[in-house]
Coordinates of C-alpha atoms and ligand atoms in Angstrom, one line a residue:
M26 CA -18.5 -3.7 -1.7
H27 CA -17.0 -1.9 -4.1
D28 CA -19.2 0.8 -6.5
F29 CA -17.1 -1.2 -10.1
Q30 CA -20.7 -3.2 -11.4
Y31 CA -22.2 -4.5 -14.7
K32 CA -25.7 -2.3 -15.6
N33 CA -26.4 -3.8 -19.4
D34 CA -23.8 -6.2 -18.8
T35 CA -21.4 -3.1 -19.2
L36 CA -18.7 -2.5 -16.6
F37 CA -18.7 1.1 -14.5
C38 CA -16.9 2.4 -12.4
E39 CA -20.1 4.1 -9.9
D40 CA -21.8 6.0 -12.2
V41 CA -18.8 5.7 -15.1
A42 CA -18.7 3.4 -17.7
V43 CA -15.7 2.3 -18.2
P44 CA -15.5 2.0 -21.8
A45 CA -15.8 5.7 -21.3
V46 CA -13.1 6.4 -19.2
A47 CA -10.4 3.6 -21.5
E48 CA -12.0 6.0 -24.7
A49 CA -10.7 9.6 -22.8
V50 CA -7.6 8.1 -22.0
D51 CA -6.6 5.1 -23.8
T52 CA -5.5 2.1 -22.2
P53 CA -4.4 0.9 -19.8
F54 CA -5.4 3.1 -16.8
Y55 CA -5.8 2.0 -13.1
L56 CA -9.3 3.9 -12.1
Y57 CA -10.7 4.3 -8.6
S58 CA -13.9 5.1 -6.8
T59 CA -14.0 7.7 -4.9
A60 CA -17.2 6.5 -3.1
T61 CA -15.8 2.7 -1.8
L62 CA -13.0 4.7 -0.8
T63 CA -14.4 6.7 1.4
R64 CA -16.9 3.9 2.4
H65 CA -13.7 1.7 3.6
F66 CA -12.3 4.4 5.1
A67 CA -16.0 5.6 7.1
A68 CA -16.5 1.8 7.6
F69 CA -12.8 1.2 8.9
D70 CA -12.1 4.6 11.2
Q71 CA -16.1 4.1 12.4
A72 CA -15.0 1.0 13.7
F73 CA -12.7 3.2 16.3
A74 CA -14.6 6.1 16.8
D75 CA -16.0 5.2 20.3
I76 CA -12.3 5.4 21.6
P77 CA -8.6 7.7 20.4
H78 CA -7.3 7.0 17.5
L79 CA -5.9 8.4 14.6
T80 CA -5.5 5.9 11.2
C81 CA -3.2 6.9 8.9
F82 CA -3.3 5.8 5.5
A83 CA -0.4 3.1 4.6
A84 CA 0.8 6.5 1.5
K85 CA 2.8 3.3 0.0
S86 CA 0.0 1.3 -1.1
C87 CA -2.1 4.2 -3.4
A88 CA 0.5 7.2 -2.8
N89 CA -1.0 9.2 -6.1
I90 CA -1.7 12.4 -4.2
A91 CA -5.8 13.3 -4.3
I92 CA -5.7 9.7 -2.8
L93 CA -4.0 11.0 0.6
R94 CA -5.8 14.1 0.1
L95 CA -9.4 12.0 0.0
F96 CA -8.9 10.3 2.9
A97 CA -6.9 13.9 4.9
S98 CA -10.5 15.3 3.8
L99 CA -11.7 12.7 5.5
G100 CA -9.9 13.2 8.8
G101 CA -7.3 10.9 7.9
G102 CA -3.4 10.7 8.1
A103 CA -0.6 9.2 6.9
D104 CA 2.2 6.7 7.6
I105 CA 5.0 7.1 5.5
V106 CA 8.0 4.9 4.8
S107 CA 10.7 7.5 2.7
G108 CA 11.2 11.7 1.7
G109 CA 9.1 10.6 -0.9
E110 CA 6.1 9.8 0.8
L111 CA 6.7 12.4 3.0
F112 CA 7.1 15.3 -0.2
R113 CA 3.5 13.6 -1.0
A114 CA 1.9 13.9 1.9
R115 CA 2.9 16.8 2.4
T116 CA 1.7 18.6 -0.7
A117 CA -1.6 15.9 -0.6
G118 CA -2.2 18.7 3.1
I119 CA -1.9 16.5 5.7
D120 CA -1.8 17.5 8.6
P121 CA 2.2 17.1 10.4
Q122 CA 0.9 15.7 13.4
K123 CA -1.0 13.3 11.6
I124 CA 2.1 11.6 9.8
V125 CA 3.8 8.2 11.8
Y126 CA 7.2 7.4 9.6
S127 CA 8.5 4.1 9.8
G128 CA 10.6 2.2 7.6
V129 CA 14.5 0.5 8.4
G130 CA 16.7 3.0 6.3
K131 CA 14.9 5.9 7.1
T132 CA 19.4 7.8 5.5
A133 CA 19.7 11.8 8.0
A134 CA 18.1 14.0 5.5
E135 CA 15.3 12.4 5.5
I136 CA 15.0 12.2 8.9
R137 CA 15.8 16.0 8.9
A138 CA 13.3 16.5 6.3
A139 CA 10.8 14.8 8.7
L140 CA 11.9 16.8 11.6
T141 CA 11.2 20.4 10.1
A142 CA 8.0 19.0 8.5
G143 CA 6.4 18.7 12.1
I144 CA 5.5 14.8 12.3
L145 CA 3.9 13.3 14.6
M146 CA 6.3 10.4 15.0
L147 CA 8.9 8.2 13.6
N148 CA 9.1 4.7 14.5
I149 CA 12.6 3.5 14.8
E150 CA 13.4 0.3 14.4
S151 CA 16.9 -0.1 15.4
E152 CA 19.5 1.1 17.5
Q153 CA 22.2 2.7 15.6
E154 CA 19.0 4.4 13.5
L155 CA 18.6 6.5 17.6
T156 CA 21.5 7.2 17.4
V157 CA 21.4 8.9 13.9
I158 CA 18.1 10.6 14.7
Q159 CA 20.0 12.5 18.2
E160 CA 22.1 14.0 16.3
V161 CA 20.3 14.8 13.5
A162 CA 17.7 16.9 16.6
A163 CA 21.2 18.4 18.5
G164 CA 22.0 19.7 15.1
M165 CA 18.8 21.0 14.5
G166 CA 17.9 22.0 18.3
L167 CA 14.9 20.4 18.8
K168 CA 13.9 16.9 20.8
A169 CA 12.9 14.9 18.2
P170 CA 9.0 12.5 19.0
V171 CA 10.0 8.5 18.4
S172 CA 8.8 5.0 19.1
F173 CA 10.2 1.8 18.2
R174 CA 8.7 -0.8 15.8
V175 CA 8.9 -4.1 18.3
N176 CA 9.2 -6.8 17.2
P177 CA 7.7 -8.9 18.6
D178 CA 7.4 -12.5 17.0
V179 CA 4.1 -13.6 15.7
D180 CA 3.3 -15.7 12.8
P181 CA 0.8 -13.7 10.4
K182 CA 0.1 -16.8 8.3
T183 CA 0.5 -14.5 5.0
H184 CA 2.5 -15.1 2.4
A185 CA 6.6 -15.1 3.7
Y186 CA 7.0 -11.3 1.2
I187 CA 4.9 -9.8 3.7
S188 CA 5.5 -10.6 6.6
T189 CA 7.4 -8.8 9.6
G190 CA 6.7 -9.5 12.8
L191 CA 9.1 -12.7 12.3
A192 CA 12.4 -12.9 14.1
K193 CA 14.1 -13.6 11.2
N194 CA 12.5 -10.4 9.6
K195 CA 14.3 -7.7 9.2
F196 CA 12.0 -5.4 10.5
G197 CA 11.3 -3.8 14.2
I198 CA 14.0 -4.1 17.1
P199 CA 13.4 -7.8 18.7
I200 CA 10.9 -7.3 22.0
G201 CA 13.5 -9.2 24.6
E202 CA 15.4 -5.9 24.0
A203 CA 13.4 -3.3 23.5
L204 CA 13.4 -2.3 26.9
R205 CA 17.5 -1.5 27.3
V206 CA 16.8 0.2 24.4
Y207 CA 14.1 2.3 25.4
L208 CA 15.6 3.3 28.5
A209 CA 19.2 3.5 26.5
A210 CA 16.4 6.6 24.5
S211 CA 15.2 8.4 27.1
R212 CA 18.1 9.1 28.9
L213 CA 19.6 11.4 25.3
P214 CA 18.7 14.9 25.3
N215 CA 16.9 15.0 21.4
I216 CA 14.8 12.4 21.9
T217 CA 11.1 12.1 23.2
I218 CA 9.1 8.8 23.8
K219 CA 6.0 9.1 22.2
G220 CA 4.7 5.5 21.3
V221 CA 5.7 2.3 21.0
S222 CA 4.6 1.1 18.0
C223 CA 4.4 -3.1 15.6
H224 CA 3.0 -3.9 12.7
I225 CA 3.0 -8.0 12.1
G226 CA 2.5 -8.1 8.4
S227 CA 0.6 -7.7 5.3
Q228 CA -2.7 -9.7 4.0
L229 CA -3.7 -10.7 7.1
T230 CA -7.2 -13.3 7.6
L231 CA -7.0 -13.6 9.9
V232 CA -7.3 -11.5 13.7
S233 CA -5.1 -14.2 15.5
P234 CA -2.7 -12.7 15.0
F235 CA -3.1 -9.2 16.0
V236 CA -4.5 -10.2 18.8
E237 CA -1.2 -12.1 20.1
S238 CA 1.0 -9.6 19.0
L239 CA -1.1 -6.5 21.0
A240 CA -1.2 -9.1 24.1
K241 CA 2.8 -8.7 24.1
V242 CA 3.2 -5.3 23.1
K243 CA 1.1 -4.2 26.0
R244 CA 3.1 -6.9 28.2
F245 CA 5.8 -4.6 28.2
I246 CA 4.1 -0.7 27.5
A247 CA 3.9 -2.2 31.9
Q248 CA 7.3 -2.8 32.4
L249 CA 7.9 0.9 30.6
G250 CA 5.8 1.9 32.8
E251 CA 7.4 0.7 35.3
Q252 CA 10.7 1.8 34.8
G253 CA 8.9 5.3 34.6
I254 CA 8.8 5.7 30.6
T255 CA 5.6 6.6 29.6
I256 CA 4.2 6.0 26.4
T257 CA 0.6 7.2 24.7
H258 CA 0.7 6.5 21.2
L259 CA 0.5 3.0 20.5
D260 CA 0.9 2.8 16.3
L261 CA -0.7 -1.2 15.5
G262 CA 0.1 -1.1 11.7
G263 CA -1.9 -1.7 9.2
G264 CA -2.4 -6.2 7.7
L265 CA -6.3 -6.5 7.5
G266 CA -6.3 -8.6 4.8
I267 CA -8.8 -7.9 2.3
R268 CA -11.0 -10.7 -0.3
Y269 CA -9.3 -11.2 -3.8
N270 CA -10.5 -14.0 -4.3
G271 CA -12.7 -16.7 -1.8
E272 CA -10.5 -14.9 1.5
E273 CA -12.7 -14.6 4.4
P274 CA -10.7 -11.9 6.2
P275 CA -12.6 -10.1 9.0
E276 CA -14.2 -7.6 9.2
P277 CA -13.0 -4.0 9.9
A278 CA -15.9 -3.5 12.8
E279 CA -14.7 -7.2 13.7
Y280 CA -11.2 -6.4 13.6
A281 CA -11.8 -3.1 15.7
R282 CA -13.8 -5.6 18.8
A283 CA -10.8 -7.0 18.9
I284 CA -7.9 -4.5 19.6
K285 CA -10.6 -2.5 21.6
Q286 CA -11.6 -5.4 23.8
E287 CA -7.5 -6.5 24.1
L288 CA -6.8 -2.8 24.8
A289 CA -8.7 -2.2 27.4
G290 CA -7.5 -0.5 30.5
L291 CA -3.7 1.5 27.5
A292 CA -4.2 5.2 28.3
C293 CA -3.3 6.3 24.5
T294 CA -4.0 6.8 21.6
L295 CA -4.1 4.0 18.7
I296 CA -3.2 5.1 15.6
L297 CA -3.5 1.6 12.4
E298 CA -2.0 2.2 8.9
P299 CA -4.1 0.5 6.7
G300 CA -3.2 0.6 3.0
R301 CA -5.0 -3.1 1.6
V302 CA -8.3 -2.6 3.2
L303 CA -8.9 0.8 2.0
V304 CA -7.5 1.1 -1.3
G305 CA -7.2 -2.0 -2.8
N306 CA -10.6 -2.9 -3.7
A307 CA -11.2 0.9 -4.9
G308 CA -9.6 -0.1 -7.9
V309 CA -9.2 -1.9 -10.9
L310 CA -6.7 -2.0 -13.3
V311 CA -8.2 -1.0 -16.9
T312 CA -6.4 -3.5 -20.1
K313 CA -7.4 -3.7 -23.9
V314 CA -6.1 -7.2 -25.3
L315 CA -3.8 -7.2 -27.6
Y316 CA -3.6 -10.5 -29.4
T317 CA -4.7 -13.9 -28.2
K318 CA -2.9 -17.0 -29.5
K319 CA -3.1 -21.1 -29.3
G320 CA 0.2 -23.1 -29.2
L321 CA -0.4 -26.5 -26.3
K322 CA -2.0 -22.9 -24.2
K323 CA -3.8 -20.5 -25.1
F324 CA -2.6 -16.9 -24.6
I325 CA -4.5 -14.1 -24.8
I326 CA -2.3 -11.0 -24.2
V327 CA -3.2 -7.4 -22.8
D328 CA -0.8 -4.1 -23.3
A329 CA -0.8 -4.0 -19.9
G330 CA 2.5 -6.4 -18.3
M331 CA 4.2 -6.8 -15.2
N332 CA 5.7 -3.1 -15.1
D333 CA 2.0 -2.0 -14.7
L334 CA 0.6 -4.7 -11.5
A335 CA 3.7 -6.2 -10.1
R336 CA 1.9 -8.6 -7.4
P337 CA 1.1 -11.4 -10.3
S338 CA 4.9 -11.7 -10.9
L339 CA 6.0 -10.6 -7.7
Y340 CA 3.8 -12.9 -5.1
D341 CA 1.6 -15.4 -7.5
A342 CA -1.0 -12.9 -6.2
F343 CA -4.5 -13.6 -7.5
H344 CA -7.0 -11.1 -9.0
Q345 CA -9.5 -11.9 -10.6
I346 CA -9.9 -10.7 -13.9
Q347 CA -13.6 -9.6 -15.6
A348 CA -14.3 -8.6 -19.1
V349 CA -15.6 -4.8 -19.4
E350 CA -18.7 -6.1 -21.9
R351 CA -19.4 -8.7 -20.2
S352 CA -22.8 -10.4 -22.8
G353 CA -22.3 -13.3 -25.2
R354 CA -18.9 -14.8 -24.2
E355 CA -18.1 -18.3 -24.0
Q356 CA -15.8 -19.4 -21.6
A357 CA -11.9 -20.8 -21.8
V358 CA -8.8 -21.2 -19.8
A359 CA -6.1 -19.4 -21.1
D360 CA -3.4 -17.4 -19.8
V361 CA -3.4 -13.1 -19.2
V362 CA -0.3 -11.8 -20.8
G363 CA 1.6 -8.7 -20.8
P364 CA 4.3 -7.5 -23.8
I365 CA 6.8 -7.8 -21.2
C366 CA 10.1 -10.0 -22.6
E367 CA 9.7 -12.8 -19.8
T368 CA 7.9 -15.7 -18.9
G369 CA 7.2 -13.9 -15.3
D370 CA 5.3 -11.9 -17.3
F371 CA 1.4 -12.6 -16.3
L372 CA -2.0 -11.5 -15.0
A373 CA -3.6 -14.9 -14.8
R374 CA -2.0 -17.9 -15.2
D375 CA -4.9 -21.1 -16.4
R376 CA -8.0 -18.9 -15.6
E377 CA -11.1 -19.7 -16.6
M378 CA -12.7 -16.4 -17.7
P379 CA -14.6 -14.9 -20.7
A380 CA -12.7 -15.8 -23.9
V381 CA -12.2 -12.4 -25.1
G382 CA -10.5 -11.3 -28.9
A383 CA -8.5 -8.2 -30.0
G384 CA -9.5 -4.7 -29.1
E385 CA -11.9 -6.4 -26.3
L386 CA -11.3 -4.4 -22.4
L387 CA -10.5 -6.5 -19.6
A388 CA -10.3 -4.8 -15.5
V389 CA -8.0 -6.2 -13.6
M390 CA -10.0 -6.6 -9.9
S391 CA -9.0 -5.6 -6.7
A392 CA -5.2 -3.7 -7.5
G393 CA -6.4 -0.8 -6.4
A394 CA -2.9 -1.5 -3.4
Y395 CA 0.1 -2.0 -4.5
G396 CA -0.5 -1.6 -8.0
F397 CA 0.4 1.7 -9.5
S398 CA 2.4 2.4 -6.6
M399 CA 5.0 -0.3 -7.6
S400 CA 4.9 -0.1 -11.1
S401 CA 7.9 0.3 -13.1
N402 CA 8.8 2.3 -16.1
Y403 CA 10.8 -2.2 -17.2
N404 CA 11.5 -2.3 -21.0
S405 CA 10.7 1.6 -21.2
R406 CA 6.7 1.3 -20.6
P407 CA 5.6 4.5 -19.9
R408 CA 3.6 4.4 -16.4
V409 CA 0.2 3.8 -17.3
A410 CA -2.9 7.2 -15.7
E411 CA -4.8 6.6 -13.2
V412 CA -8.6 8.1 -13.2
L413 CA -10.8 9.0 -10.5
V414 CA -14.2 8.5 -10.9
H415 CA -16.6 10.9 -8.8
G416 CA -20.7 9.6 -9.7
S417 CA -21.2 10.9 -13.3
D418 CA -17.2 12.7 -13.7
F419 CA -13.8 10.9 -13.8
H420 CA -10.6 13.2 -13.5
V421 CA -7.5 12.0 -14.5
I422 CA -5.1 12.4 -10.9
R423 CA -2.1 11.1 -12.7
A424 CA -1.6 11.5 -16.8
R425 CA 0.3 8.6 -18.6
E426 CA 4.0 8.7 -19.3
T427 CA 5.4 9.8 -22.1
Y428 CA 7.8 8.8 -24.1
E429 CA 9.9 12.0 -22.6
T430 CA 9.9 11.4 -19.5
L431 CA 10.9 8.1 -19.6
I432 CA 14.2 8.8 -20.6
Q433 CA 13.7 12.8 -18.5
G434 CA 17.5 12.9 -16.8
E435 CA 19.7 10.8 -18.8
S436 CA 22.1 12.5 -20.8
I437 CA 25.0 11.2 -23.0
P438 CA 28.1 12.9 -21.6
E439 CA 30.6 14.6 -23.8
F440 CA 32.9 11.7 -24.8
L441 CA 30.5 9.8 -26.2
K442 CA 29.9 13.1 -28.5
Q443 CA 33.4 13.7 -29.5
Q444 CA 33.2 9.2 -31.2
D445 CA 30.4 10.8 -33.2
A446 CA 32.6 13.9 -34.4
Ligands
LLP28 N1 2.3 -0.2 8.2 C1 3.0 -1.2 7.8 C2 4.8 -0.1 9.0 C3 3.9 -1.6 6.9 O1 4.8 -2.0 5.9 C4 2.9 -1.8 6.1 C5 3.2 -2.8 4.8 C6 1.4 -0.7 6.0 C7 1.0 -0.1 7.5 C8 0.2 -1.1 5.3 O2 0.0 -3.0 5.6 P1 -1.8 -2.8 4.5 O3 -2.5 -2.8 6.3 O4 -1.3 -2.5 3.3 O5 -1.3 -4.3 4.8 N2 3.2 -5.4 -2.0 C9 3.0 -5.6 -0.5 C10 2.5 -5.1 0.0 C11 3.5 -5.3 1.2 C12 2.9 -4.7 2.6 C13 4.5 -3.7 2.9 N3 4.2 -2.8 3.9 C14 1.8 -6.8 -1.7 O6 1.3 -6.3 -3.0 O7 1.0 -7.6 -1.5

């Protein structure tokens, strides 16, 4: 359930009419619902309320500091993957002891920043990374809290680009080699082993791959125990899918039940890194129709493109598209395309949808996760505004970029200026 519903045929977000926001901030813009975000966080977090756990929101899915602050206020932490996300999480006021840091390519500077902030743990993804963390921690005269991300070789049965837990993927340390790496780490003076982590992929619509990887990790934790290495934190990553178009992903409660059952007997704090399931259906992208035209196909040309929402182009992902004013429209089959100079620039193809005309507003649904956070300036398009609705109020939580911000940091070197003279 989400809070984007029609009232008298006009799309509302909570108690705010979507056209009123368009009037105030212009289009395109991302629009998020505080009520939906709050409800999704609570449903997920409370599903684990009976065991020691920490819900670390995957910042990469929607990194705006207002969203991070909202989850922090509900008791959440953050799963980060870069120095930039660390900066965002800290700026948003997230307790560093609720921050976990994953990623295959952390730089020494990023590791130093994370240790300075005092985060809960670094999820190490290679032996060379372990060496660098040891060196950085030694230089700072402290012990780095770590876990290793193990790769359990489990098929998450999702899109190939977002599968991470197969042996052929770049992520983690093969589970069969991990014992040797843990033993090596246990002998390093500036490393404190805290956990084991694992994230097998995103947009999973089945519980079974989660359970299968947890079973492998559980056996591995027992092996570590036999070697005298105690694990206090088990990080199961994120990955729970959402409904974009008829998928039937497990509800958080069902996912939690399966995990808790498999976890039974393990004395660890469970860390979860949900992204999409918290924010995906809590945000939409609102765009305006600029033109329509009909050749071999009918095209609806809108003011948002693949730079604003990359998922359709990148993963052939399906997002429902709704007319913001829905009354009295015939249906048509059309491609909804953006202004970018690429054939791959589409939001929907061969879509049966209302036959909207120039000037009308469309809402691209389920765009809260990996929407704004993956947007770019391609074709020199300023990134769009982000707006957060709260009851009958709305707040611009990120201003639309300007042409000045587009060229910020660029300069023309003297030798080129001299050529003019
Ligand atoms: N933890 C780690 C270590 C991750 O790599 C990810 C996502 C998550 C947690 C959160 O996963 P979620 O709960 O959101 O599924 N851009 C793609 C998704 C990429 C996911 C990358 N990692 C998309 O738009 O579908």
